[in-house]
PDB file of C-alpha atoms in Angstrom:
ATOM      1  CA  MET A 752      22.422 182.251  40.667  1.00  0.00           C
ATOM      2  CA  LEU A 753      25.631 181.361  39.172  1.00  0.00           C
ATOM      3  CA  PRO A 754      27.647 178.537  40.460  1.00  0.00           C
ATOM      4  CA  GLN A 755      29.548 180.506  42.886  1.00  0.00           C
ATOM      5  CA  SER A 756      26.744 181.513  44.540  1.00  0.00           C
ATOM      6  CA  MET A 757      25.724 178.221  44.743  1.00  0.00           C
ATOM      7  CA  LYS A 758      28.775 177.216  46.223  1.00  0.00           C
ATOM      8  CA  ILE A 759      28.300 179.471  49.290  1.00  0.00           C
ATOM      9  CA  MET A 760      24.802 178.348  50.018  1.00  0.00           C
ATOM     10  CA  GLU A 761      26.184 174.873  50.200  1.00  0.00           C
ATOM     11  CA  ASP A 762      29.480 175.252  51.811  1.00  0.00           C
ATOM     12  CA  PHE A 763      30.114 179.094  53.081  1.00  0.00           C
ATOM     13  CA  GLN A 764      27.175 179.642  55.053  1.00  0.00           C
ATOM     14  CA  VAL A 765      28.826 179.890  58.430  1.00  0.00           C
ATOM     15  CA  ARG A 766      31.762 182.263  58.311  1.00  0.00           C
ATOM     16  CA  LYS A 767      32.471 183.071  61.936  1.00  0.00           C
ATOM     17  CA  SER A 768      35.346 181.031  63.188  1.00  0.00           C
ATOM     18  CA  LYS A 769      39.360 182.230  62.307  1.00  0.00           C
ATOM     19  CA  LYS A 770      39.743 178.805  60.337  1.00  0.00           C
ATOM     20  CA  GLN A 771      36.327 179.744  58.769  1.00  0.00           C
ATOM     21  CA  LYS A 772      36.996 183.142  57.521  1.00  0.00           C
ATOM     22  CA  GLU A 773      40.281 182.130  55.903  1.00  0.00           C
ATOM     23  CA  ALA A 774      38.629 179.309  53.845  1.00  0.00           C
ATOM     24  CA  PHE A 775      36.075 181.493  52.561  1.00  0.00           C
ATOM     25  CA  ARG A 776      38.483 184.095  51.989  1.00  0.00           C
ATOM     26  CA  ALA A 777      40.889 181.899  50.525  1.00  0.00           C
ATOM     27  CA  TRP A 778      38.120 180.426  47.737  1.00  0.00           C
ATOM     28  CA  LEU A 779      36.396 183.748  47.079  1.00  0.00           C
ATOM     29  CA  CYS A 780      39.746 185.666  46.689  1.00  0.00           C
ATOM     30  CA  GLY A 781      40.075 182.756  43.886  1.00  0.00           C
ATOM     31  CA  GLU A 782      36.782 183.403  42.377  1.00  0.00           C
ATOM     32  CA  LEU A 783      38.038 186.768  41.250  1.00  0.00           C
ATOM     33  CA  GLU A 784      40.867 186.394  40.361  1.00  0.00           C
ATOM     34  CA  ALA A 785      39.351 183.965  37.588  1.00  0.00           C
ATOM     35  CA  ALA A 786      37.204 186.633  36.594  1.00  0.00           C
ATOM     36  CA  GLY A 787      39.741 188.949  36.118  1.00  0.00           C
ATOM     37  CA  CYS A 788      39.897 190.953  39.072  1.00  0.00           C
ATOM     38  CA  VAL A 789      42.606 192.158  41.688  1.00  0.00           C
ATOM     39  CA  PRO A 790      41.577 191.048  44.994  1.00  0.00           C
ATOM     40  CA  LYS A 791      43.411 191.854  48.022  1.00  0.00           C
ATOM     41  CA  VAL A 792      43.402 191.035  52.003  1.00  0.00           C
ATOM     42  CA  GLU A 793      43.319 194.539  53.878  1.00  0.00           C
ATOM     43  CA  GLU A 794      43.602 194.450  57.960  1.00  0.00           C
ATOM     44  CA  GLY A 795      42.970 196.685  60.589  1.00  0.00           C
ATOM     45  CA  PHE A 796      40.859 196.337  63.986  1.00  0.00           C
ATOM     46  CA  THR A 797      41.016 192.941  64.048  1.00  0.00           C
ATOM     47  CA  ALA A 798      39.144 193.041  60.618  1.00  0.00           C
ATOM     48  CA  LYS A 799      40.299 191.048  57.514  1.00  0.00           C
ATOM     49  CA  ASN A 800      38.182 192.468  54.345  1.00  0.00           C
ATOM     50  CA  VAL A 801      38.633 191.399  50.705  1.00  0.00           C
ATOM     51  CA  VAL A 802      39.008 194.358  48.259  1.00  0.00           C
ATOM     52  CA  ALA A 803      38.780 194.318  44.846  1.00  0.00           C
ATOM     53  CA  GLY A 804      39.495 197.562  42.950  1.00  0.00           C
ATOM     54  CA  ASP A 805      41.062 200.798  44.119  1.00  0.00           C
ATOM     55  CA  PRO A 806      38.736 202.278  46.446  1.00  0.00           C
ATOM     56  CA  ASP A 807      40.593 205.800  45.749  1.00  0.00           C
ATOM     57  CA  THR A 808      39.922 206.389  42.650  1.00  0.00           C
ATOM     58  CA  ALA A 809      36.132 204.680  42.648  1.00  0.00           C
ATOM     59  CA  LYS A 810      33.056 206.278  41.837  1.00  0.00           C
ATOM     60  CA  VAL A 811      31.280 203.523  43.816  1.00  0.00           C
ATOM     61  CA  ILE A 812      32.126 201.071  46.399  1.00  0.00           C
ATOM     62  CA  PHE A 813      29.772 198.176  46.226  1.00  0.00           C
ATOM     63  CA  SER A 814      29.939 196.722  49.588  1.00  0.00           C
ATOM     64  CA  ALA A 815      28.786 193.501  51.962  1.00  0.00           C
ATOM     65  CA  HIS A 816      29.838 191.976  55.335  1.00  0.00           C
ATOM     66  CA  TYR A 817      31.223 188.723  55.257  1.00  0.00           C
ATOM     67  CA  ASP A 818      31.164 187.808  58.618  1.00  0.00           C
ATOM     68  CA  THR A 819      28.113 185.692  60.123  1.00  0.00           C
ATOM     69  CA  CYS A 820      26.902 186.025  63.755  1.00  0.00           C
ATOM     70  CA  ALA A 821      25.911 183.639  66.805  1.00  0.00           C
ATOM     71  CA  VAL A 822      22.568 182.172  67.404  1.00  0.00           C
ATOM     72  CA  LEU A 823      20.697 183.821  69.248  1.00  0.00           C
ATOM     73  CA  PRO A 824      17.142 182.439  70.888  1.00  0.00           C
ATOM     74  CA  ILE A 825      15.131 185.528  69.488  1.00  0.00           C
ATOM     75  CA  PRO A 826      15.374 187.004  66.366  1.00  0.00           C
ATOM     76  CA  ASN A 827      17.163 190.879  65.953  1.00  0.00           C
ATOM     77  CA  PHE A 828      13.709 192.679  65.128  1.00  0.00           C
ATOM     78  CA  ILE A 829      14.485 195.569  63.009  1.00  0.00           C
ATOM     79  CA  THR A 830      12.121 198.331  62.102  1.00  0.00           C
ATOM     80  CA  PRO A 831      13.960 200.804  59.899  1.00  0.00           C
ATOM     81  CA  ARG A 832      11.076 203.313  59.904  1.00  0.00           C
ATOM     82  CA  ASN A 833       9.874 203.131  63.060  1.00  0.00           C
ATOM     83  CA  LEU A 834      11.832 204.623  65.635  1.00  0.00           C
ATOM     84  CA  PHE A 835       9.667 204.091  68.246  1.00  0.00           C
ATOM     85  CA  PHE A 836       9.026 200.232  68.119  1.00  0.00           C
ATOM     86  CA  TYR A 837      12.507 199.499  67.441  1.00  0.00           C
ATOM     87  CA  ILE A 838      13.218 201.173  70.586  1.00  0.00           C
ATOM     88  CA  CYS A 839      10.724 199.702  72.648  1.00  0.00           C
ATOM     89  CA  TYR A 840      11.664 195.833  70.686  1.00  0.00           C
ATOM     90  CA  GLN A 841      15.248 196.574  72.059  1.00  0.00           C
ATOM     91  CA  MET A 842      14.134 197.613  75.731  1.00  0.00           C
ATOM     92  CA  LEU A 843      12.443 194.296  75.985  1.00  0.00           C
ATOM     93  CA  PHE A 844      15.223 192.789  74.770  1.00  0.00           C
ATOM     94  CA  LEU A 845      17.767 194.155  77.988  1.00  0.00           C
ATOM     95  CA  LEU A 846      14.379 193.827  79.598  1.00  0.00           C
ATOM     96  CA  ILE A 847      14.841 189.497  79.086  1.00  0.00           C
ATOM     97  CA  PHE A 848      18.309 190.077  79.494  1.00  0.00           C
ATOM     98  CA  PHE A 849      18.328 191.805  83.252  1.00  0.00           C
ATOM     99  CA  LEU A 850      15.116 189.412  84.156  1.00  0.00           C
ATOM    100  CA  VAL A 851      17.782 186.471  83.664  1.00  0.00           C
ATOM    101  CA  VAL A 852      20.350 188.179  85.801  1.00  0.00           C
ATOM    102  CA  PHE A 853      18.218 188.872  88.650  1.00  0.00           C
ATOM    103  CA  THR A 854      16.192 185.359  88.478  1.00  0.00           C
ATOM    104  CA  ALA A 855      19.854 183.918  88.960  1.00  0.00           C
ATOM    105  CA  GLU A 856      20.381 186.510  92.185  1.00  0.00           C
ATOM    106  CA  LEU A 857      17.451 185.167  93.192  1.00  0.00           C
ATOM    107  CA  ALA A 858      17.901 181.780  93.219  1.00  0.00           C
ATOM    108  CA  VAL A 859      21.537 181.994  94.704  1.00  0.00           C
ATOM    109  CA  PHE A 860      20.421 184.406  97.781  1.00  0.00           C
ATOM    110  CA  PHE A 861      16.942 181.622  98.434  1.00  0.00           C
ATOM    111  CA  LEU A 862      18.899 177.906  97.440  1.00  0.00           C
ATOM    112  CA  THR A 863      22.110 178.750  99.288  1.00  0.00           C
ATOM    113  CA  ASP A 864      23.360 180.883 102.225  1.00  0.00           C
ATOM    114  CA  ALA A 865      25.713 182.491  99.720  1.00  0.00           C
ATOM    115  CA  SER A 866      26.520 186.260 101.113  1.00  0.00           C
ATOM    116  CA  LEU A 867      25.809 189.329  98.986  1.00  0.00           C
ATOM    117  CA  GLU A 868      29.151 189.871  97.252  1.00  0.00           C
ATOM    118  CA  VAL A 869      29.169 185.852  96.256  1.00  0.00           C
ATOM    119  CA  GLY A 870      25.322 187.090  94.554  1.00  0.00           C
ATOM    120  CA  MET A 871      26.602 189.959  93.043  1.00  0.00           C
ATOM    121  CA  ALA A 872      29.308 188.064  91.456  1.00  0.00           C
ATOM    122  CA  VAL A 873      27.249 185.247  89.941  1.00  0.00           C
ATOM    123  CA  SER A 874      25.307 187.930  88.323  1.00  0.00           C
ATOM    124  CA  TYR A 875      28.486 189.912  87.290  1.00  0.00           C
ATOM    125  CA  ALA A 876      29.423 186.493  85.831  1.00  0.00           C
ATOM    126  CA  LEU A 877      26.362 185.575  83.796  1.00  0.00           C
ATOM    127  CA  CYS A 878      26.600 189.063  82.168  1.00  0.00           C
ATOM    128  CA  ALA A 879      29.831 188.720  81.131  1.00  0.00           C
ATOM    129  CA  PHE A 880      28.632 185.253  79.408  1.00  0.00           C
ATOM    130  CA  MET A 881      25.170 186.440  77.873  1.00  0.00           C
ATOM    131  CA  VAL A 882      27.442 189.439  76.355  1.00  0.00           C
ATOM    132  CA  TRP A 883      30.029 186.717  75.181  1.00  0.00           C
ATOM    133  CA  TRP A 884      27.334 184.714  73.428  1.00  0.00           C
ATOM    134  CA  ILE A 885      26.037 187.674  71.978  1.00  0.00           C
ATOM    135  CA  ILE A 886      29.064 188.380  70.090  1.00  0.00           C
ATOM    136  CA  THR A 887      31.330 185.541  69.887  1.00  0.00           C
ATOM    137  CA  GLY A 888      28.886 182.193  70.714  1.00  0.00           C
ATOM    138  CA  PRO A 889      28.006 179.612  69.066  1.00  0.00           C
ATOM    139  CA  ALA A 890      27.703 179.931  65.258  1.00  0.00           C
ATOM    140  CA  ASN A 891      24.391 180.301  63.752  1.00  0.00           C
ATOM    141  CA  LYS A 892      23.979 178.047  60.818  1.00  0.00           C
ATOM    142  CA  HIS A 893      21.463 179.204  58.495  1.00  0.00           C
ATOM    143  CA  THR A 894      22.555 182.897  57.574  1.00  0.00           C
ATOM    144  CA  ALA A 895      20.940 182.854  54.319  1.00  0.00           C
ATOM    145  CA  ASN A 896      19.764 186.556  54.598  1.00  0.00           C
ATOM    146  CA  ASP A 897      22.049 187.707  57.015  1.00  0.00           C
ATOM    147  CA  ASN A 898      24.532 188.128  55.591  1.00  0.00           C
ATOM    148  CA  THR A 899      24.814 185.649  52.842  1.00  0.00           C
ATOM    149  CA  SER A 900      22.706 187.586  51.028  1.00  0.00           C
ATOM    150  CA  GLY A 901      24.577 190.435  50.835  1.00  0.00           C
ATOM    151  CA  VAL A 902      27.771 188.088  50.279  1.00  0.00           C
ATOM    152  CA  VAL A 903      26.410 186.735  47.043  1.00  0.00           C
ATOM    153  CA  THR A 904      24.950 190.027  45.599  1.00  0.00           C
ATOM    154  CA  LEU A 905      28.266 191.397  45.627  1.00  0.00           C
ATOM    155  CA  LEU A 906      30.068 188.537  44.196  1.00  0.00           C
ATOM    156  CA  GLU A 907      27.465 188.046  41.063  1.00  0.00           C
ATOM    157  CA  THR A 908      27.667 191.777  40.808  1.00  0.00           C
ATOM    158  CA  ALA A 909      31.664 191.601  40.730  1.00  0.00           C
ATOM    159  CA  LEU A 910      31.542 188.806  37.981  1.00  0.00           C
ATOM    160  CA  ALA A 911      28.846 189.975  36.225  1.00  0.00           C
ATOM    161  CA  MET A 912      30.654 193.766  35.443  1.00  0.00           C
ATOM    162  CA  PRO A 913      32.221 194.341  32.270  1.00  0.00           C
ATOM    163  CA  ARG A 914      35.512 194.819  32.184  1.00  0.00           C
ATOM    164  CA  GLU A 915      35.300 198.709  30.506  1.00  0.00           C
ATOM    165  CA  ASP A 916      33.058 199.539  33.767  1.00  0.00           C
ATOM    166  CA  ARG A 917      35.572 197.918  36.485  1.00  0.00           C
ATOM    167  CA  GLU A 918      37.342 200.765  37.335  1.00  0.00           C
ATOM    168  CA  LYS A 919      34.717 202.635  38.307  1.00  0.00           C
ATOM    169  CA  VAL A 920      33.959 200.710  40.962  1.00  0.00           C
ATOM    170  CA  CYS A 921      35.198 198.728  43.788  1.00  0.00           C
ATOM    171  CA  PHE A 922      34.029 195.612  45.509  1.00  0.00           C
ATOM    172  CA  VAL A 923      34.623 195.315  49.422  1.00  0.00           C
ATOM    173  CA  PHE A 924      33.797 192.127  51.295  1.00  0.00           C
ATOM    174  CA  PHE A 925      33.944 193.633  54.980  1.00  0.00           C
ATOM    175  CA  ASP A 926      34.975 191.568  58.090  1.00  0.00           C
ATOM    176  CA  ASN A 927      33.604 191.457  61.731  1.00  0.00           C
ATOM    177  CA  GLU A 928      30.182 194.210  60.864  1.00  0.00           C
ATOM    178  CA  GLU A 929      28.477 191.549  63.408  1.00  0.00           C
ATOM    179  CA  LYS A 930      31.371 192.538  66.261  1.00  0.00           C
ATOM    180  CA  GLY A 931      30.232 196.933  65.893  1.00  0.00           C
ATOM    181  CA  MET A 932      31.043 197.155  62.262  1.00  0.00           C
ATOM    182  CA  LEU A 933      35.224 197.124  62.709  1.00  0.00           C
ATOM    183  CA  GLY A 934      35.638 195.852  58.845  1.00  0.00           C
ATOM    184  CA  SER A 935      34.926 199.329  57.371  1.00  0.00           C
ATOM    185  CA  ALA A 936      35.466 201.270  60.130  1.00  0.00           C
ATOM    186  CA  ALA A 937      39.029 200.190  59.727  1.00  0.00           C
ATOM    187  CA  PHE A 938      38.480 200.052  55.802  1.00  0.00           C
ATOM    188  CA  THR A 939      37.508 204.379  55.545  1.00  0.00           C
ATOM    189  CA  LYS A 940      40.337 204.708  58.312  1.00  0.00           C
ATOM    190  CA  ARG A 941      43.081 203.566  55.875  1.00  0.00           C
ATOM    191  CA  HIS A 942      41.015 205.396  52.758  1.00  0.00           C
ATOM    192  CA  LYS A 943      39.760 208.812  54.397  1.00  0.00           C
ATOM    193  CA  LYS A 944      38.812 210.226  50.545  1.00  0.00           C
ATOM    194  CA  ALA A 945      36.264 207.133  50.080  1.00  0.00           C
ATOM    195  CA  LYS A 946      35.100 207.513  53.342  1.00  0.00           C
ATOM    196  CA  LYS A 947      34.409 211.414  52.659  1.00  0.00           C
ATOM    197  CA  GLU A 948      33.463 211.470  49.212  1.00  0.00           C
ATOM    198  CA  THR A 949      33.026 207.825  47.611  1.00  0.00           C
ATOM    199  CA  LEU A 950      29.292 206.510  47.157  1.00  0.00           C
ATOM    200  CA  ASN A 951      28.977 203.240  48.939  1.00  0.00           C
ATOM    201  CA  ILE A 952      25.879 200.969  48.296  1.00  0.00           C
ATOM    202  CA  ASN A 953      25.691 198.239  50.887  1.00  0.00           C
ATOM    203  CA  PHE A 954      24.140 195.223  50.669  1.00  0.00           C
ATOM    204  CA  ASP A 955      23.094 193.842  54.099  1.00  0.00           C
ATOM    205  CA  CYS A 956      19.844 190.633  54.582  1.00  0.00           C
ATOM    206  CA  VAL A 957      18.596 191.163  50.778  1.00  0.00           C
ATOM    207  CA  SER A 958      16.579 188.397  50.286  1.00  0.00           C
ATOM    208  CA  ASP A 959      13.607 187.982  52.575  1.00  0.00           C
ATOM    209  CA  GLY A 960      11.124 190.530  51.885  1.00  0.00           C
ATOM    210  CA  ASP A 961       9.630 191.936  48.737  1.00  0.00           C
ATOM    211  CA  PHE A 962      10.040 195.673  49.802  1.00  0.00           C
ATOM    212  CA  ILE A 963      13.669 196.180  49.004  1.00  0.00           C
ATOM    213  CA  GLN A 964      14.541 200.080  50.012  1.00  0.00           C
ATOM    214  CA  PHE A 965      17.531 202.016  50.263  1.00  0.00           C
ATOM    215  CA  PHE A 966      18.539 204.341  52.779  1.00  0.00           C
ATOM    216  CA  PRO A 967      21.166 206.858  52.695  1.00  0.00           C
ATOM    217  CA  GLY A 968      22.729 208.643  55.032  1.00  0.00           C
ATOM    218  CA  LYS A 969      22.459 212.305  56.281  1.00  0.00           C
ATOM    219  CA  ARG A 970      24.558 213.780  53.911  1.00  0.00           C
ATOM    220  CA  LEU A 971      23.693 211.890  51.048  1.00  0.00           C
ATOM    221  CA  LYS A 972      19.558 212.801  51.097  1.00  0.00           C
ATOM    222  CA  ARG A 973      20.940 216.469  50.098  1.00  0.00           C
ATOM    223  CA  ASP A 974      21.991 214.982  47.025  1.00  0.00           C
ATOM    224  CA  GLY A 975      19.028 214.868  45.144  1.00  0.00           C
ATOM    225  CA  ALA A 976      20.643 214.715  42.124  1.00  0.00           C
ATOM    226  CA  ALA A 977      22.420 210.803  43.226  1.00  0.00           C
ATOM    227  CA  LEU A 978      19.419 209.600  44.570  1.00  0.00           C
ATOM    228  CA  GLU A 979      17.411 210.032  40.917  1.00  0.00           C
ATOM    229  CA  GLN A 980      20.020 208.005  39.773  1.00  0.00           C
ATOM    230  CA  ILE A 981      20.314 205.314  42.587  1.00  0.00           C
ATOM    231  CA  GLY A 982      16.230 205.243  41.855  1.00  0.00           C
ATOM    232  CA  GLU A 983      15.898 204.723  38.583  1.00  0.00           C
ATOM    233  CA  ALA A 984      19.445 201.710  38.649  1.00  0.00           C
ATOM    234  CA  PHE A 985      17.840 200.310  41.020  1.00  0.00           C
ATOM    235  CA  ALA A 986      13.757 199.634  39.656  1.00  0.00           C
ATOM    236  CA  GLY A 987      11.550 197.607  40.755  1.00  0.00           C
ATOM    237  CA  ARG A 988      10.425 194.838  39.038  1.00  0.00           C
ATOM    238  CA  GLY A 989       6.785 192.239  39.293  1.00  0.00           C
ATOM    239  CA  GLU A 990       6.176 191.967  43.134  1.00  0.00           C
ATOM    240  CA  LYS A 991       9.592 193.862  44.182  1.00  0.00           C
ATOM    241  CA  ARG A 992       9.111 197.199  44.714  1.00  0.00           C
ATOM    242  CA  THR A 993      12.036 199.258  45.840  1.00  0.00           C
ATOM    243  CA  GLU A 994      12.193 202.739  47.351  1.00  0.00           C
ATOM    244  CA  VAL A 995      15.344 205.196  48.184  1.00  0.00           C
ATOM    245  CA  VAL A 996      13.850 206.751  51.345  1.00  0.00           C
ATOM    246  CA  ARG A 997      14.078 210.209  51.617  1.00  0.00           C
ATOM    247  CA  SER A 998      12.431 210.454  55.143  1.00  0.00           C
ATOM    248  CA  PHE A 999      13.064 209.264  57.990  1.00  0.00           C
ATOM    249  CA  GLY A1000      14.797 206.111  57.770  1.00  0.00           C
ATOM    250  CA  PHE A1001      17.880 204.026  59.043  1.00  0.00           C
ATOM    251  CA  TYR A1002      20.238 201.305  58.331  1.00  0.00           C
ATOM    252  CA  PRO A1003      22.365 199.722  61.025  1.00  0.00           C
ATOM    253  CA  SER A1004      25.351 198.485  59.204  1.00  0.00           C
ATOM    254  CA  ASP A1005      28.630 199.090  57.708  1.00  0.00           C
ATOM    255  CA  ASN A1006      27.440 201.932  55.014  1.00  0.00           C
ATOM    256  CA  ALA A1007      27.070 204.096  58.456  1.00  0.00           C
ATOM    257  CA  SER A1008      30.563 203.927  58.135  1.00  0.00           C
ATOM    258  CA  PHE A1009      30.837 206.345  54.756  1.00  0.00           C
ATOM    259  CA  LYS A1010      29.887 210.025  54.876  1.00  0.00           C
ATOM    260  CA  ARG A1011      27.885 209.071  51.301  1.00  0.00           C
ATOM    261  CA  GLY A1012      26.536 205.224  52.755  1.00  0.00           C
ATOM    262  CA  VAL A1013      23.367 203.798  51.362  1.00  0.00           C
ATOM    263  CA  GLY A1014      22.371 200.819  53.322  1.00  0.00           C
ATOM    264  CA  VAL A1015      20.073 198.262  51.187  1.00  0.00           C
ATOM    265  CA  CYS A1016      17.624 195.361  52.624  1.00  0.00           C
ATOM    266  CA  ALA A1017      14.309 193.667  51.801  1.00  0.00           C
ATOM    267  CA  LEU A1018      11.640 194.091  54.407  1.00  0.00           C
ATOM    268  CA  LYS A1019       8.126 192.985  54.874  1.00  0.00           C
ATOM    269  CA  GLN A1020       5.118 194.841  55.607  1.00  0.00           C
ATOM    270  CA  ASN A1021       2.314 194.976  58.542  1.00  0.00           C
ATOM    271  CA  LYS A1022       0.121 197.502  59.427  1.00  0.00           C
ATOM    272  CA  ILE A1023       0.945 197.958  63.082  1.00  0.00           C
ATOM    273  CA  VAL A1024       4.739 198.387  62.897  1.00  0.00           C
ATOM    274  CA  GLY A1025       5.426 199.281  59.544  1.00  0.00           C
ATOM    275  CA  TYR A1026       8.507 197.612  56.750  1.00  0.00           C
ATOM    276  CA  TYR A1027      10.138 195.213  59.296  1.00  0.00           C
ATOM    277  CA  MET A1028      12.619 192.425  59.169  1.00  0.00           C
ATOM    278  CA  ASN A1029      12.920 189.164  61.197  1.00  0.00           C
ATOM    279  CA  ARG A1030      14.045 185.857  61.369  1.00  0.00           C
ATOM    280  CA  ILE A1031      18.077 187.514  61.319  1.00  0.00           C
ATOM    281  CA  HIS A1032      20.291 186.106  64.250  1.00  0.00           C
ATOM    282  CA  THR A1033      18.402 182.297  64.722  1.00  0.00           C
ATOM    283  CA  ALA A1034      17.694 178.928  62.838  1.00  0.00           C
ATOM    284  CA  ARG A1035      14.955 180.580  61.049  1.00  0.00           C
ATOM    285  CA  ASP A1036      17.047 182.526  58.716  1.00  0.00           C
ATOM    286  CA  THR A1037      16.521 180.790  55.789  1.00  0.00           C
ATOM    287  CA  VAL A1038      14.405 182.685  53.688  1.00  0.00           C
ATOM    288  CA  PHE A1039      16.987 183.130  50.124  1.00  0.00           C
ATOM    289  CA  GLU A1040      14.629 184.514  47.610  1.00  0.00           C
ATOM    290  CA  GLU A1041      17.341 184.316  44.409  1.00  0.00           C
ATOM    291  CA  GLU A1042      14.710 187.218  42.488  1.00  0.00           C
ATOM    292  CA  ASN A1043      16.039 189.745  44.622  1.00  0.00           C
ATOM    293  CA  ILE A1044      19.323 189.070  44.347  1.00  0.00           C
ATOM    294  CA  GLU A1045      19.286 189.579  40.290  1.00  0.00           C
ATOM    295  CA  LEU A1046      17.410 192.560  40.858  1.00  0.00           C
ATOM    296  CA  LEU A1047      20.284 194.307  42.683  1.00  0.00           C
ATOM    297  CA  ARG A1048      23.087 192.666  40.976  1.00  0.00           C
ATOM    298  CA  ASP A1049      21.452 194.036  37.625  1.00  0.00           C
ATOM    299  CA  GLY A1050      20.557 197.736  39.275  1.00  0.00           C
ATOM    300  CA  ALA A1051      24.424 197.416  39.648  1.00  0.00           C
ATOM    301  CA  LEU A1052      25.294 197.095  36.957  1.00  0.00           C
ATOM    302  CA  ARG A1053      23.103 199.876  35.694  1.00  0.00           C
ATOM    303  CA  LEU A1054      24.477 201.989  38.143  1.00  0.00           C
ATOM    304  CA  ALA A1055      28.099 201.651  36.817  1.00  0.00           C
ATOM    305  CA  LYS A1056      27.343 201.894  33.568  1.00  0.00           C
ATOM    306  CA  LYS A1057      26.248 205.382  33.986  1.00  0.00           C
ATOM    307  CA  ILE A1058      28.274 207.135  36.383  1.00  0.00           C
ATOM    308  CA  GLN A1059      31.719 208.892  35.112  1.00  0.00           C
ATOM    309  CA  ILE A1060      35.198 208.191  36.789  1.00  0.00           C
ATOM    310  CA  ARG A1061      36.388 210.782  39.600  1.00  0.00           C
ATOM    311  CA  THR A1062      38.861 213.334  38.477  1.00  0.00           C
TER     312      THR A1062
END
């Protein structure tokens, strides 16, 4: 890895508070400027995105979200090619949520002489507290996969991009993905042509797993030539297998803000649930496979070399 990547791993894994984000953006912009890029900070929807390149003329937008999440007691378990299990897991999460609230309400009734109104008020307060915790609670100090891996991949690609290819691409570090993809929503509102027409390759959770998969949106799936080009650029090597998913598959990240977006993630495989991602949003998010980063960086450089400037 580059020294800049080591710096992120050692000093900038937590990027959640206003102060932490400001410090990271200042350092990031300095590194991009030193490499000959021209970064700027675009604001919108309470988010501050770092943009290097011209999104209105670029042929491809490489992106990753730099904000990090709150630490949770159970992981966000994602199965991008098994919708049934994904829904079941989300329902289980909600069930645990309501069981905690219901138990607290029962405790109020049986251990005190509180009225129904007081019990309901306690329930509402507890619900509000748990929602607050999920969105803005204490920062997860371990973010190797989600999404330090994507940030490192994007920065290494930007720093390694030959000057003759830079005008073809735009690099965007999105803010507030964890709060509902606010950064990418603000970006695509400002750059409507990029939203509708430009290929977006979004790196999110790419360092924990041997199966690196690309999830194109519905519109892009109809463009066989583009999918073929992506597959050729990001060829697997060794134990690392890559696949552009043309059948059913989804990946809930900033790529969803683009009509031609592709979500990129690293997965593991299980005979029961198929491909899956675990550990994220917990203190166990510590796995950082450098080979994944190198594979994706090299693939992004190959893709930029092949594409032509849009006219």
